[in-house]
Coordinates of C-alpha atoms and ligand atoms in Angstrom, one line a residue:
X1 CA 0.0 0.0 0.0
X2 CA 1.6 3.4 -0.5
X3 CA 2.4 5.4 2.1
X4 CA 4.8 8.2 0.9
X5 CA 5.8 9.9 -2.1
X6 CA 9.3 11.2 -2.2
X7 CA 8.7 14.3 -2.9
X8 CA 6.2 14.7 0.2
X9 CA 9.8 13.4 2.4
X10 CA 12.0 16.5 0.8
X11 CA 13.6 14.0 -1.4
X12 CA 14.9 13.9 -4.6
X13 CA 15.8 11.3 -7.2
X14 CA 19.1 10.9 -8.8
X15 CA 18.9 12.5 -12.3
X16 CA 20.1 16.0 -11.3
X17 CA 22.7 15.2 -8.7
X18 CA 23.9 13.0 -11.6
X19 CA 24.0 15.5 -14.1
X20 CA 26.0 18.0 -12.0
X21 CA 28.7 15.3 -11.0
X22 CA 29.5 14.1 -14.3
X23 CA 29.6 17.4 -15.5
X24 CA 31.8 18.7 -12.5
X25 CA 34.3 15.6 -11.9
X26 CA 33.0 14.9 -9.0
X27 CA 30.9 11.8 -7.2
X28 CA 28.0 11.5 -5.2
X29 CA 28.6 9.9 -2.2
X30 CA 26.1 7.2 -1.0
X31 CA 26.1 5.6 2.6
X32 CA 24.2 2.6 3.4
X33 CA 22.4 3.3 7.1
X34 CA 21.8 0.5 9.3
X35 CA 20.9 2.4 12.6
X36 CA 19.7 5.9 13.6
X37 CA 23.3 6.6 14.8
X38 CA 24.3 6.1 11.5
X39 CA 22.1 8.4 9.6
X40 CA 22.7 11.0 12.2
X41 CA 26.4 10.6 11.3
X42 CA 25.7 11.2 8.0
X43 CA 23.5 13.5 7.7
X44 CA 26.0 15.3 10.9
X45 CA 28.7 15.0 7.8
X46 CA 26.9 16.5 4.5
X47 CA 25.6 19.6 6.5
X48 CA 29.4 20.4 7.8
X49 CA 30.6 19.6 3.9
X50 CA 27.1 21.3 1.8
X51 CA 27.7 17.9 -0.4
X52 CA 24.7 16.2 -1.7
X53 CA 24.2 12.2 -0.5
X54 CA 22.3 9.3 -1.7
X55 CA 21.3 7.3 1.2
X56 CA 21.2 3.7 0.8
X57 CA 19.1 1.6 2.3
X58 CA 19.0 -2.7 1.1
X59 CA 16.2 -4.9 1.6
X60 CA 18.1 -6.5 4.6
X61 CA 17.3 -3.2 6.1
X62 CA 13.3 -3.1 4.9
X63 CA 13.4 -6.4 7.1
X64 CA 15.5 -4.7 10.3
X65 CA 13.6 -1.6 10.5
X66 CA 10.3 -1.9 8.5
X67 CA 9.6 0.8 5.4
X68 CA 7.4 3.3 7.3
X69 CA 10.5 3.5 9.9
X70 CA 13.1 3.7 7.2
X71 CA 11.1 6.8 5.3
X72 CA 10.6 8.2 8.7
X73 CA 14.2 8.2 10.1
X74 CA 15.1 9.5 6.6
X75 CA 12.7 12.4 6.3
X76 CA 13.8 14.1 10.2
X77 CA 17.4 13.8 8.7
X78 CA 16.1 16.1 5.5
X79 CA 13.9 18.1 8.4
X80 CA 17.3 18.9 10.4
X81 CA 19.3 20.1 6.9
X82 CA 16.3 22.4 6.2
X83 CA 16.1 23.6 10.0
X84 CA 20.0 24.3 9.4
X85 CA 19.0 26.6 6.5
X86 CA 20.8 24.8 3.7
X87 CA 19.2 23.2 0.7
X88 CA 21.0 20.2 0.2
X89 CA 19.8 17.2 -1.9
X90 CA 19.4 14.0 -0.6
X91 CA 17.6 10.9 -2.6
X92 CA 16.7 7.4 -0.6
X93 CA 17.6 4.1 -2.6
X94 CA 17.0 1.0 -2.8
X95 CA 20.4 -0.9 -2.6
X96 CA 20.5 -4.3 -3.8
X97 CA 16.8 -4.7 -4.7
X98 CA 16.6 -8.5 -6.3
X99 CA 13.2 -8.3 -7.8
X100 CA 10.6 -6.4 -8.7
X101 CA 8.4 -6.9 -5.8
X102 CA 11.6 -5.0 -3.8
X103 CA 11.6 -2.1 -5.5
X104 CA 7.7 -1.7 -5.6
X105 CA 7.8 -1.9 -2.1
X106 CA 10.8 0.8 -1.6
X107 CA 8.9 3.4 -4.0
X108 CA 5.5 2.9 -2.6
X109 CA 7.4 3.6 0.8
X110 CA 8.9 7.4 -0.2
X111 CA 12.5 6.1 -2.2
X112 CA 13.3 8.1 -4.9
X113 CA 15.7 5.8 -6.5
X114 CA 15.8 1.8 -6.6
X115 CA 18.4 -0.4 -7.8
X116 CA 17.3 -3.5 -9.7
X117 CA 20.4 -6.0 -9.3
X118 CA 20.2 -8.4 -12.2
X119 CA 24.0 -9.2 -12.8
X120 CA 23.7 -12.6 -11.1
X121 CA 21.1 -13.3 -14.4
X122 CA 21.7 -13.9 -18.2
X123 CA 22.4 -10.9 -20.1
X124 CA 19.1 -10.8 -21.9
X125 CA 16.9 -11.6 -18.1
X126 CA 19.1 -8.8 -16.9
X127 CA 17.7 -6.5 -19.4
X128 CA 14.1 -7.7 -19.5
X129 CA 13.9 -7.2 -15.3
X130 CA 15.9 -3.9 -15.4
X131 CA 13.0 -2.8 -18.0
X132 CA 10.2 -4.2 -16.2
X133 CA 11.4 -1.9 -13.0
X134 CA 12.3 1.1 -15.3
X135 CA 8.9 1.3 -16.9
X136 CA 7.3 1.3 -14.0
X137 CA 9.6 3.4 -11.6
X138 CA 9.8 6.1 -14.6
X139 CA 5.8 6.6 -14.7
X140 CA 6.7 8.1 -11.5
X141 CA 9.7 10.1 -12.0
X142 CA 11.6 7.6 -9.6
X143 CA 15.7 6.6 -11.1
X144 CA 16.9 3.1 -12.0
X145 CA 20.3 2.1 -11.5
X146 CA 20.9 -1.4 -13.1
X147 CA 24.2 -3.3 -12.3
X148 CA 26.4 -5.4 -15.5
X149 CA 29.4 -7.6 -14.2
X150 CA 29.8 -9.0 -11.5
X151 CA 31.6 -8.1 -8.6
X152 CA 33.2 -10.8 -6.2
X153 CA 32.5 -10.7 -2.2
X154 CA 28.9 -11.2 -0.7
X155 CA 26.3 -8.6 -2.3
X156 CA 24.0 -7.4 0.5
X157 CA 20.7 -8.8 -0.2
X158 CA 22.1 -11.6 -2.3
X159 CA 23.8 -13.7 0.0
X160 CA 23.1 -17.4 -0.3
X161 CA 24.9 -20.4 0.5
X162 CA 27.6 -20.3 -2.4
X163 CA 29.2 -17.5 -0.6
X164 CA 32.3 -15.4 -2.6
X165 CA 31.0 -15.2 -6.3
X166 CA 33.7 -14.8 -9.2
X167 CA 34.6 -11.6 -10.4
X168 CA 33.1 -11.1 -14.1
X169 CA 34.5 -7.8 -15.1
X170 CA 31.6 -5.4 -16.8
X171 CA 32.2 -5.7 -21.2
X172 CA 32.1 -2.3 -22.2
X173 CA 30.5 -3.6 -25.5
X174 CA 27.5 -5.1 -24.1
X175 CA 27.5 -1.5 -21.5
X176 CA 25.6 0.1 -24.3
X177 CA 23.9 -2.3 -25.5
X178 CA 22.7 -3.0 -22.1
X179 CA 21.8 0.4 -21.3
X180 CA 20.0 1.4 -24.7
X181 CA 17.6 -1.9 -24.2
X182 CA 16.6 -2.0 -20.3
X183 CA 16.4 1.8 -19.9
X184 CA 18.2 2.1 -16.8
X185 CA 19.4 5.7 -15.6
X186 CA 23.1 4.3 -14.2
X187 CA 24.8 1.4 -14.1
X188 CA 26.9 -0.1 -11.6
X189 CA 30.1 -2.0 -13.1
X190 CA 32.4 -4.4 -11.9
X191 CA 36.1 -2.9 -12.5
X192 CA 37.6 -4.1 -9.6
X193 CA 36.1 -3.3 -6.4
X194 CA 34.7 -5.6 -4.3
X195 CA 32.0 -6.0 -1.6
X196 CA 32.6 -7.2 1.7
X197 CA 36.3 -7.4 3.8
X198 CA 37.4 -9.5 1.3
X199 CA 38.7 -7.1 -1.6
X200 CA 41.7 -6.6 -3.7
X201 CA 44.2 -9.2 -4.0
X202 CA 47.5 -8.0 -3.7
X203 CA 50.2 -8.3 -6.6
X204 CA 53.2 -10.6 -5.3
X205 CA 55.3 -7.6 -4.8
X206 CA 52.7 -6.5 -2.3
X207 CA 51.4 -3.5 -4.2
X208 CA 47.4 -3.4 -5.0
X209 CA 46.3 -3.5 -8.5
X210 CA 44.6 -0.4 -10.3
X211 CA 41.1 -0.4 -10.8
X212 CA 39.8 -1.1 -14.3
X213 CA 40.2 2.7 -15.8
X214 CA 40.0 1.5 -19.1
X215 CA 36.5 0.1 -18.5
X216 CA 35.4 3.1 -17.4
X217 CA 37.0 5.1 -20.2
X218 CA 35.6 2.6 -23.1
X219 CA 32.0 3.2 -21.7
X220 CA 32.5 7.1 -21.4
X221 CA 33.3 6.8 -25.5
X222 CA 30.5 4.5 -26.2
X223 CA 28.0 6.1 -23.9
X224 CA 29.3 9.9 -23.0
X225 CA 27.0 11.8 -20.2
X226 CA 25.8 8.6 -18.4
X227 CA 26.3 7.9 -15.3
X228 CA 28.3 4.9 -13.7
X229 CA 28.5 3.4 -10.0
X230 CA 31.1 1.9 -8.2
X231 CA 30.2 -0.7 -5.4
X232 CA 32.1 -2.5 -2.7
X233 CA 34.7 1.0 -2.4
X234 CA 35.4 0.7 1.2
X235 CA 38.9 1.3 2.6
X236 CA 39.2 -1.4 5.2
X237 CA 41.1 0.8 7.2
X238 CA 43.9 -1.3 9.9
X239 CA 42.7 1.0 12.6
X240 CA 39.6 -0.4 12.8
X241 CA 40.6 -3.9 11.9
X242 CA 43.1 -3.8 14.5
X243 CA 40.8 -2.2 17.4
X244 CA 37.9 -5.1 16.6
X245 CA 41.3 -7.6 17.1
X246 CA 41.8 -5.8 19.8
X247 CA 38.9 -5.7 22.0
X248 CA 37.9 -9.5 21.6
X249 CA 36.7 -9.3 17.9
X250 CA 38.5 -12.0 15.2
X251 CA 38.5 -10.4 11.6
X252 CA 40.8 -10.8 9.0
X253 CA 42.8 -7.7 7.9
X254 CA 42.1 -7.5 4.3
X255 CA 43.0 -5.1 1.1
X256 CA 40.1 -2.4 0.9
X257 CA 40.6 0.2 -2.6
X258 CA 42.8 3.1 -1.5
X259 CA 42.1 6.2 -0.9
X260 CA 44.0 7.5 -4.4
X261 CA 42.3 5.1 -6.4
X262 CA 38.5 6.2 -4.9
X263 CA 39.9 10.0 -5.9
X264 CA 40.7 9.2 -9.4
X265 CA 37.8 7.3 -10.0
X266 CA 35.6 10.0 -8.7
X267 CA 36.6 12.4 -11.5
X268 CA 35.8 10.2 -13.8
X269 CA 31.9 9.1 -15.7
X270 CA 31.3 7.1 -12.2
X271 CA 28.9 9.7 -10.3
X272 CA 28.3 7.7 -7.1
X273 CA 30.5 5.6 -5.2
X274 CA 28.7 3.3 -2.2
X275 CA 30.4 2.6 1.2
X276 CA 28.8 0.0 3.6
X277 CA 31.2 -1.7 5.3
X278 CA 33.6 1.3 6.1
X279 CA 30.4 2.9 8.4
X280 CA 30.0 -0.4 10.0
X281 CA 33.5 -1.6 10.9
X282 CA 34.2 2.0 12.4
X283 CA 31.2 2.0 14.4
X284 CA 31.8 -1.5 15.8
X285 CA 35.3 -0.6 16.3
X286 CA 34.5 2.3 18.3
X287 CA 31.9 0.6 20.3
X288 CA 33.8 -2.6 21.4
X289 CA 36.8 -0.3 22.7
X290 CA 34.3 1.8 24.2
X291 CA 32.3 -1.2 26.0
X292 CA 36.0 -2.6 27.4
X293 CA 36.4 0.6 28.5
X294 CA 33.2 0.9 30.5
X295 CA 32.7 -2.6 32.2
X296 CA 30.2 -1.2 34.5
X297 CA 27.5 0.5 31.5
X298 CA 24.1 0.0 31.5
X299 CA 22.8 1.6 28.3
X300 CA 23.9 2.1 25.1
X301 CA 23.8 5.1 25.0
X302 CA 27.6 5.2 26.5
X303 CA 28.8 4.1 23.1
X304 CA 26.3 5.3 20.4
X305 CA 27.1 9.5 21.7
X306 CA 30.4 8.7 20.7
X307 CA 30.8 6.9 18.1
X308 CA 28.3 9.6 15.8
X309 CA 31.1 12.1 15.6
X310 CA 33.4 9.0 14.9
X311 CA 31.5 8.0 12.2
X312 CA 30.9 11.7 10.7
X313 CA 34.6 11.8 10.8
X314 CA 35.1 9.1 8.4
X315 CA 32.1 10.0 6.0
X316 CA 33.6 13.8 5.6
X317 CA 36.4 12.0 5.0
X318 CA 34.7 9.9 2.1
X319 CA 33.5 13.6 1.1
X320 CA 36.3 14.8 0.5
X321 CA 37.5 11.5 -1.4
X322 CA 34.6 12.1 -3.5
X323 CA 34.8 15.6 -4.0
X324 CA 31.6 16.9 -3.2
X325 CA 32.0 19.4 -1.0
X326 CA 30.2 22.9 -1.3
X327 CA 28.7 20.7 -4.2
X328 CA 24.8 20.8 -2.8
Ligands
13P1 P1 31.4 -2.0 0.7 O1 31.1 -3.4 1.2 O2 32.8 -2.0 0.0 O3 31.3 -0.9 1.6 O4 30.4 -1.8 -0.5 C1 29.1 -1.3 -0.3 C2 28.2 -1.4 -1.4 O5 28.5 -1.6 -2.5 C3 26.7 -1.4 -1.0 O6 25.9 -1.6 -2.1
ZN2 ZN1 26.7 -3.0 -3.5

């Protein structure tokens, strides 16, 4: 049943902030959220930078919150920019939606933009779902972001027992193809970057290999002005790796995509870049240290008042990765 219209939330879609990135050489940063911490963070972060901010939310998270919370939680976060005086645009999408029933459910529920991921599926049922969802999300003015390739790592919303898929890097050729065909207003590609902690493996002299550039650059000749999207970008930081080791946790210290490489790619025909697990290994990091270091709390309130300006920390610094400061 629908509840909300986008529009109604202070939302926007995608088409705009899409326009303006490609055209400036910059990204649009997009956060998943997975608590109200988190989206205080970020929304804490664009109104220090002025950057505009897609804010993802995955089925996973329809499940852990329920849709009239998630349109909710997102529309006070638009409330506080506007009480702040700024004009700042923020869209709500659908990360990872697997089917069409997902996505009808996120735009019936205020998103403005919905991801239909149909790169597990032959080319041609890629297509033919990516147009069923375009068709209808167009009629109401709602953005489509499609995905080609496939990237390896466990794909929120998609994780079943076969675990860590093979990276299938995106063919340029079919790109446009694809694109002309299902409709879709962006497409996320697979040039590298991974989803998860597992991420870039290491060449045997220890340095990281580039990202695909070349992918990029072949699609920018074939289809100039449209938009691409890079997944699985985290950094994996050590700091927070170590601190999880470090106060009882057991994760592995992998190889997230640097810093430089998340710059260059930003200037580039990729206008949004999506970072998950970077939010929630800093968060967790913060909050095991800080539950060591208070043996006697009682609430949980002792860790989530310090770990927001933690977290808005790192997602200015994504910001400024991205370059979308004073960009809103
Ligand atoms: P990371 O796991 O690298 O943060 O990727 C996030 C993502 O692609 C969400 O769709
Ligand atoms: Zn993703």
């Amino acid at each position: 049943m629908a509840c909300y219209n986008y529009r109604d939330l202070g939302l926007v879609n995608t088409a705009e902030m899409f326009r303006k990135a490609y055209e400036g050489g910059y990204t649009v940063p997009a956060f998943n959220f997975i608590s109200i911490e988190q989206m205080n963070a970020i929304i804490d972060a664009v109104i220090e930078k002025n950057s505009p901010v897609i804010l993802l939310a995955s089925p996973n998270l329809h499940r852990q919150l329920g849709h009239e919370m998630i349109a909710r939680v997102v529309q006070a976060g638009v409330d506080r920019i506007a009480h702040e005086g700024l004009n700042i645009p923020v869209a709500l999408h659908l990360d990872h939606g697997m089917s069409m029933e997902h996505c009808v459910l996120a735009i019936e529920n205020g998103f403005s933009s919905v991801m239909i991921d149909g790169s597990a599926k032959p080319f041609e049922e890629n297509i033919a779902l990516t147009k069923e969802v375009a068709d209808y999300a167009h009629s109401l003015d709602i953005t489509v972001e499609a995905e080609l390739g496939i990237l390896s790592g466990e794909e929120e919303g998609q994780r079943d027992s076969a675990g860590v898929k093979e990276t299938k890097y995106t063919d340029p050729e079919r790109a446009e193809e694809f694109i002309r065909r299902s409709g879709c207003d962006s497409l996320a590609v697979s040039v590298g970057t991974c989803h998860g902690l597992v991420k870039m493996k290491p060449n045997p002299d220890g340095t990281l290999p580039d990202l695909r550039f070349d992918i990029l650059d072949h699609i920018r000749e074939n289809c100039p002005g449209f938009p691409l999207v890079l997944h699985g970008a985290s950094n994996i930081a050590p700091e927070y790796v170590e601190m999880i080791n470090a106060h009882g946790g057991h994760i592995e210290q992998t190889a997230g995509i640097p810093d430089e490489q998340i710059r260059l790619a930003a200037k580039t025909n990729v206008c949004k870049v999506n970072i998950a697990t970077d939010g929630w290994i800093c968060a967790l990091a913060h909050t095991r240290r800080i539950l060591d270091e208070n043996p006697g709390a009682i609430d949980s309130r002792v860790f989530t008042l310090k770990t927001r300006p933690l977290m808005k920390e790192l997602y200015m610094h994504k910001i400024d990765l991205m370059g979308s400061e004073n960009k809103a």
